[in-house]
mmCIF file of N, CA and C in Angstrom:
data_model
loop_
_atom_site.group_PDB
_atom_site.id
_atom_site.type_symbol
_atom_site.label_atom_id
_atom_site.label_comp_id
_atom_site.label_asym_id
_atom_site.label_seq_id
_atom_site.Cartn_x
_atom_site.Cartn_y
_atom_site.Cartn_z
ATOM 1 N N LYS A 1 102.248 124.302 101.697
ATOM 2 C CA LYS A 1 101.380 124.987 100.752
ATOM 3 C C LYS A 1 102.019 124.936 99.374
ATOM 4 N N PHE A 2 101.179 124.992 98.346
ATOM 5 C CA PHE A 2 101.678 124.923 96.983
ATOM 6 C C PHE A 2 100.664 125.572 96.065
ATOM 7 N N ASN A 3 101.067 125.822 94.841
ATOM 8 C CA ASN A 3 100.208 126.470 93.859
ATOM 9 C C ASN A 3 99.528 125.421 92.992
ATOM 10 N N ILE A 4 98.204 125.518 92.861
ATOM 11 C CA ILE A 4 97.428 124.641 91.984
ATOM 12 C C ILE A 4 97.237 125.387 90.663
ATOM 13 N N PRO A 5 97.886 124.938 89.592
ATOM 14 C CA PRO A 5 97.795 125.668 88.324
ATOM 15 C C PRO A 5 96.437 125.539 87.637
ATOM 16 N N LEU A 6 95.768 124.399 87.800
ATOM 17 C CA LEU A 6 94.476 124.156 87.161
ATOM 18 C C LEU A 6 93.502 123.609 88.189
ATOM 19 N N GLU A 7 92.297 124.176 88.244
ATOM 20 C CA GLU A 7 91.309 123.612 89.160
ATOM 21 C C GLU A 7 90.896 122.237 88.679
ATOM 22 N N GLY A 8 90.514 121.392 89.599
ATOM 23 C CA GLY A 8 90.070 120.064 89.227
ATOM 24 C C GLY A 8 90.356 119.056 90.314
ATOM 25 N N TYR A 9 90.079 117.811 89.995
ATOM 26 C CA TYR A 9 90.340 116.722 90.931
ATOM 27 C C TYR A 9 91.796 116.300 90.846
ATOM 28 N N TYR A 10 92.394 116.093 92.003
ATOM 29 C CA TYR A 10 93.748 115.576 92.113
ATOM 30 C C TYR A 10 93.698 114.317 92.964
ATOM 31 N N THR A 11 94.491 113.326 92.603
ATOM 32 C CA THR A 11 94.539 112.075 93.343
ATOM 33 C C THR A 11 95.620 112.145 94.415
ATOM 34 N N ILE A 12 95.230 111.815 95.632
ATOM 35 C CA ILE A 12 96.179 111.690 96.727
ATOM 36 C C ILE A 12 96.231 110.213 97.072
ATOM 37 N N ALA A 13 97.414 109.614 96.998
ATOM 38 C CA ALA A 13 97.584 108.182 97.270
ATOM 39 C C ALA A 13 98.471 108.010 98.492
ATOM 40 N N VAL A 14 98.198 106.949 99.250
ATOM 41 C CA VAL A 14 98.972 106.708 100.460
ATOM 42 C C VAL A 14 99.290 105.217 100.612
ATOM 43 N N ALA A 15 100.488 104.956 101.087
ATOM 44 C CA ALA A 15 100.908 103.631 101.533
ATOM 45 C C ALA A 15 101.622 103.865 102.856
ATOM 46 N N CYS A 16 101.383 103.034 103.833
ATOM 47 C CA CYS A 16 101.965 103.309 105.145
ATOM 48 C C CYS A 16 102.194 102.029 105.940
ATOM 49 N N ASP A 17 103.016 102.162 106.950
ATOM 50 C CA ASP A 17 103.245 101.111 107.933
ATOM 51 C C ASP A 17 103.585 101.864 109.233
ATOM 52 N N ASN A 18 102.621 102.090 109.965
ATOM 53 C CA ASN A 18 101.376 101.388 110.209
ATOM 54 C C ASN A 18 100.118 102.203 109.893
ATOM 55 N N GLU A 19 100.156 103.520 110.026
ATOM 56 C CA GLU A 19 98.937 104.305 109.923
ATOM 57 C C GLU A 19 99.247 105.687 109.373
ATOM 58 N N ALA A 20 98.306 106.240 108.569
ATOM 59 C CA ALA A 20 98.486 107.583 108.030
ATOM 60 C C ALA A 20 97.150 108.286 107.911
ATOM 61 N N GLU A 21 97.180 109.610 108.105
ATOM 62 C CA GLU A 21 96.033 110.479 107.873
ATOM 63 C C GLU A 21 96.488 111.585 106.943
ATOM 64 N N VAL A 22 95.641 111.938 105.969
ATOM 65 C CA VAL A 22 95.944 113.004 105.025
ATOM 66 C C VAL A 22 94.899 114.094 105.204
ATOM 67 N N TYR A 23 95.370 115.335 105.248
ATOM 68 C CA TYR A 23 94.504 116.492 105.452
ATOM 69 C C TYR A 23 94.624 117.461 104.286
ATOM 70 N N VAL A 24 93.503 118.011 103.875
ATOM 71 C CA VAL A 24 93.463 119.131 102.937
ATOM 72 C C VAL A 24 92.936 120.297 103.752
ATOM 73 N N GLY A 25 93.784 121.297 103.942
ATOM 74 C CA GLY A 25 93.444 122.349 104.895
ATOM 75 C C GLY A 25 93.347 121.702 106.270
ATOM 76 N N ASP A 26 92.215 121.901 106.947
ATOM 77 C CA ASP A 26 92.003 121.292 108.261
ATOM 78 C C ASP A 26 91.132 120.044 108.198
ATOM 79 N N ASN A 27 90.766 119.615 107.003
ATOM 80 C CA ASN A 27 89.846 118.491 106.841
ATOM 81 C C ASN A 27 90.578 117.194 106.514
ATOM 82 N N MET A 28 90.342 116.149 107.317
ATOM 83 C CA MET A 28 90.925 114.855 107.013
ATOM 84 C C MET A 28 90.179 114.261 105.820
ATOM 85 N N VAL A 29 90.903 113.907 104.772
ATOM 86 C CA VAL A 29 90.284 113.346 103.568
ATOM 87 C C VAL A 29 90.579 111.858 103.407
ATOM 88 N N LEU A 30 91.543 111.343 104.186
ATOM 89 C CA LEU A 30 91.896 109.933 104.052
ATOM 90 C C LEU A 30 92.561 109.451 105.335
ATOM 91 N N HIS A 31 92.113 108.305 105.809
ATOM 92 C CA HIS A 31 92.765 107.610 106.926
ATOM 93 C C HIS A 31 93.044 106.190 106.442
ATOM 94 N N TRP A 32 94.265 105.718 106.657
ATOM 95 C CA TRP A 32 94.639 104.393 106.170
ATOM 96 C C TRP A 32 95.499 103.704 107.208
ATOM 97 N N ASN A 33 95.242 102.397 107.440
ATOM 98 C CA ASN A 33 96.023 101.680 108.447
ATOM 99 C C ASN A 33 96.337 100.249 108.018
ATOM 100 N N ARG A 34 96.631 100.086 106.751
ATOM 101 C CA ARG A 34 97.041 98.769 106.244
ATOM 102 C C ARG A 34 98.392 98.906 105.548
ATOM 103 N N PHE A 35 99.322 98.062 105.938
ATOM 104 C CA PHE A 35 100.657 98.109 105.345
ATOM 105 C C PHE A 35 100.763 97.292 104.065
ATOM 106 N N ASP A 36 99.776 96.419 103.804
ATOM 107 C CA ASP A 36 99.877 95.487 102.690
ATOM 108 C C ASP A 36 99.228 95.968 101.397
ATOM 109 N N THR A 37 98.666 97.164 101.406
ATOM 110 C CA THR A 37 98.028 97.707 100.213
ATOM 111 C C THR A 37 98.006 99.232 100.314
ATOM 112 N N THR A 38 97.552 99.882 99.267
ATOM 113 C CA THR A 38 97.500 101.349 99.240
ATOM 114 C C THR A 38 96.051 101.815 99.186
ATOM 115 N N SER A 39 95.868 103.102 99.390
ATOM 116 C CA SER A 39 94.550 103.708 99.244
ATOM 117 C C SER A 39 94.734 105.056 98.566
ATOM 118 N N GLN A 40 93.668 105.549 97.958
ATOM 119 C CA GLN A 40 93.734 106.857 97.321
ATOM 120 C C GLN A 40 92.372 107.518 97.361
ATOM 121 N N VAL A 41 92.390 108.834 97.201
ATOM 122 C CA VAL A 41 91.165 109.621 97.178
ATOM 123 C C VAL A 41 91.352 110.745 96.159
ATOM 124 N N ASP A 42 90.296 111.053 95.426
ATOM 125 C CA ASP A 42 90.303 112.200 94.508
ATOM 126 C C ASP A 42 89.711 113.392 95.238
ATOM 127 N N VAL A 43 90.445 114.497 95.265
ATOM 128 C CA VAL A 43 90.031 115.699 95.989
ATOM 129 C C VAL A 43 89.976 116.864 95.013
ATOM 130 N N TRP A 44 88.894 117.640 95.073
ATOM 131 C CA TRP A 44 88.738 118.823 94.220
ATOM 132 C C TRP A 44 89.546 119.968 94.806
ATOM 133 N N PHE A 45 90.391 120.587 93.976
ATOM 134 C CA PHE A 45 91.138 121.771 94.368
ATOM 135 C C PHE A 45 90.818 122.909 93.416
ATOM 136 N N PRO A 46 90.481 124.082 93.944
ATOM 137 C CA PRO A 46 90.340 125.253 93.084
ATOM 138 C C PRO A 46 91.727 125.744 92.670
ATOM 139 N N ARG A 47 91.768 126.522 91.628
ATOM 140 C CA ARG A 47 93.033 127.103 91.192
ATOM 141 C C ARG A 47 93.542 128.057 92.266
ATOM 142 N N GLY A 48 94.844 128.067 92.474
ATOM 143 C CA GLY A 48 95.443 128.960 93.475
ATOM 144 C C GLY A 48 96.233 128.176 94.497
ATOM 145 N N GLU A 49 96.323 128.738 95.695
ATOM 146 C CA GLU A 49 97.123 128.119 96.741
ATOM 147 C C GLU A 49 96.359 127.002 97.432
ATOM 148 N N GLY A 50 97.031 125.880 97.657
ATOM 149 C CA GLY A 50 96.433 124.750 98.349
ATOM 150 C C GLY A 50 97.356 124.268 99.460
ATOM 151 N N ALA A 51 96.783 123.515 100.385
ATOM 152 C CA ALA A 51 97.579 122.982 101.495
ATOM 153 C C ALA A 51 97.199 121.531 101.735
ATOM 154 N N VAL A 52 98.196 120.654 101.709
ATOM 155 C CA VAL A 52 98.015 119.240 102.019
ATOM 156 C C VAL A 52 99.049 118.885 103.081
ATOM 157 N N SER A 53 98.608 118.167 104.092
ATOM 158 C CA SER A 53 99.539 117.710 105.122
ATOM 159 C C SER A 53 99.176 116.288 105.498
ATOM 160 N N TRP A 54 100.067 115.626 106.181
ATOM 161 C CA TRP A 54 99.783 114.265 106.608
ATOM 162 C C TRP A 54 100.447 113.984 107.940
ATOM 163 N N LYS A 55 99.879 113.006 108.632
ATOM 164 C CA LYS A 55 100.412 112.533 109.904
ATOM 165 C C LYS A 55 100.568 111.027 109.759
ATOM 166 N N ALA A 56 101.752 110.521 110.038
ATOM 167 C CA ALA A 56 102.008 109.085 109.902
ATOM 168 C C ALA A 56 102.533 108.535 111.216
ATOM 169 N N SER A 57 102.148 107.300 111.510
ATOM 170 C CA SER A 57 102.598 106.633 112.734
ATOM 171 C C SER A 57 103.178 105.270 112.390
ATOM 172 N N ASN A 58 104.327 104.980 112.974
ATOM 173 C CA ASN A 58 104.966 103.678 112.837
ATOM 174 C C ASN A 58 105.096 103.128 114.243
ATOM 175 N N TYR A 59 104.349 102.065 114.533
ATOM 176 C CA TYR A 59 104.383 101.513 115.881
ATOM 177 C C TYR A 59 104.512 99.993 115.839
ATOM 178 N N GLY A 60 105.167 99.468 116.837
ATOM 179 C CA GLY A 60 105.387 98.028 116.924
ATOM 180 C C GLY A 60 106.481 97.562 115.986
ATOM 181 N N GLY A 61 107.121 96.478 116.320
ATOM 182 C CA GLY A 61 108.140 95.895 115.451
ATOM 183 C C GLY A 61 109.492 96.567 115.594
ATOM 184 N N ALA A 62 110.488 95.934 115.006
ATOM 185 C CA ALA A 62 111.875 96.392 115.135
ATOM 186 C C ALA A 62 112.129 97.764 114.511
ATOM 187 N N ALA A 63 111.411 98.100 113.444
ATOM 188 C CA ALA A 63 111.666 99.372 112.753
ATOM 189 C C ALA A 63 110.900 100.541 113.358
ATOM 190 N N SER A 64 110.072 100.296 114.324
ATOM 191 C CA SER A 64 109.253 101.350 114.924
ATOM 192 C C SER A 64 110.108 102.516 115.405
ATOM 193 N N GLY A 65 109.777 103.714 114.927
ATOM 194 C CA GLY A 65 110.503 104.913 115.328
ATOM 195 C C GLY A 65 111.780 105.169 114.562
ATOM 196 N N LYS A 66 112.300 104.189 113.848
ATOM 197 C CA LYS A 66 113.549 104.359 113.111
ATOM 198 C C LYS A 66 113.317 104.809 111.677
ATOM 199 N N ASN A 67 112.164 104.475 111.104
ATOM 200 C CA ASN A 67 111.884 104.785 109.704
ATOM 201 C C ASN A 67 110.496 105.426 109.561
ATOM 202 N N PRO A 68 110.329 106.650 110.053
ATOM 203 C CA PRO A 68 109.007 107.274 109.944
ATOM 204 C C PRO A 68 108.647 107.573 108.492
ATOM 205 N N ALA A 69 107.354 107.582 108.219
ATOM 206 C CA ALA A 69 106.887 107.889 106.863
ATOM 207 C C ALA A 69 107.231 109.334 106.531
ATOM 208 N N ARG A 70 107.676 109.576 105.307
ATOM 209 C CA ARG A 70 108.097 110.931 104.945
ATOM 210 C C ARG A 70 107.647 111.375 103.569
ATOM 211 N N SER A 71 106.892 110.587 102.856
ATOM 212 C CA SER A 71 106.555 111.011 101.500
ATOM 213 C C SER A 71 105.099 110.750 101.187
ATOM 214 N N MET A 72 104.629 111.409 100.128
ATOM 215 C CA MET A 72 103.250 111.287 99.703
ATOM 216 C C MET A 72 103.204 111.520 98.197
ATOM 217 N N VAL A 73 102.291 110.852 97.524
ATOM 218 C CA VAL A 73 102.100 111.035 96.081
ATOM 219 C C VAL A 73 100.909 111.959 95.882
ATOM 220 N N PHE A 74 101.088 112.969 95.028
ATOM 221 C CA PHE A 74 100.030 113.931 94.744
ATOM 222 C C PHE A 74 100.054 114.170 93.245
ATOM 223 N N GLU A 75 99.006 113.789 92.541
ATOM 224 C CA GLU A 75 99.013 113.924 91.093
ATOM 225 C C GLU A 75 97.641 114.324 90.583
ATOM 226 N N ARG A 76 97.622 114.873 89.398
ATOM 227 C CA ARG A 76 96.364 115.259 88.767
ATOM 228 C C ARG A 76 95.597 114.000 88.413
ATOM 229 N N ALA A 77 94.323 113.954 88.768
ATOM 230 C CA ALA A 77 93.488 112.787 88.496
ATOM 231 C C ALA A 77 93.160 112.707 87.011
ATOM 232 N N PRO A 78 92.872 111.509 86.511
ATOM 233 C CA PRO A 78 92.439 111.381 85.114
ATOM 234 C C PRO A 78 91.178 112.206 84.865
ATOM 235 N N GLN A 79 90.980 112.632 83.661
ATOM 236 C CA GLN A 79 89.838 113.480 83.327
ATOM 237 C C GLN A 79 88.549 112.675 83.252
ATOM 238 N N GLN A 80 88.070 112.237 84.411
ATOM 239 C CA GLN A 80 86.834 111.477 84.469
ATOM 240 C C GLN A 80 85.706 112.286 85.111
ATOM 241 N N PHE A 81 85.911 113.581 85.227
ATOM 242 C CA PHE A 81 84.936 114.456 85.854
ATOM 243 C C PHE A 81 84.569 115.575 84.885
ATOM 244 N N ASN A 82 83.344 116.058 84.996
ATOM 245 C CA ASN A 82 82.969 117.175 84.140
ATOM 246 C C ASN A 82 83.380 118.499 84.800
ATOM 247 N N THR A 83 83.058 119.614 84.181
ATOM 248 C CA THR A 83 83.574 120.909 84.626
ATOM 249 C C THR A 83 82.977 121.380 85.949
ATOM 250 N N ILE A 84 81.892 120.792 86.417
ATOM 251 C CA ILE A 84 81.356 121.231 87.706
ATOM 252 C C ILE A 84 81.712 120.242 88.815
ATOM 253 N N GLY A 85 82.610 119.312 88.534
ATOM 254 C CA GLY A 85 83.144 118.456 89.562
ATOM 255 C C GLY A 85 82.290 117.234 89.876
ATOM 256 N N GLN A 86 81.429 116.812 88.985
ATOM 257 C CA GLN A 86 80.613 115.641 89.203
ATOM 258 C C GLN A 86 81.186 114.468 88.407
ATOM 259 N N LYS A 87 81.190 113.278 89.023
ATOM 260 C CA LYS A 87 81.673 112.106 88.304
ATOM 261 C C LYS A 87 80.779 111.839 87.110
ATOM 262 N N ARG A 88 81.408 111.452 86.011
ATOM 263 C CA ARG A 88 80.629 111.111 84.812
ATOM 264 C C ARG A 88 80.068 109.723 84.909
#
């Protein structure tokens, strides 16, 4: 859990090998299963406390189980949305 200082859209980006799911609260907002590229999603957060979690799987190959995914990028999205959360 963390504090959201300003309401608005935030970008959640993921890169994984082999698979990752990102959750906001109990809702899955992103599933990704390609190691050769990244994916991202813009998620609206109200001001206050927020919760983001993820589940990552590394299967197959020599590194399987030795180097589990442990990080995630979470940043404020560019101001491309108006005040009621609709894309311009």
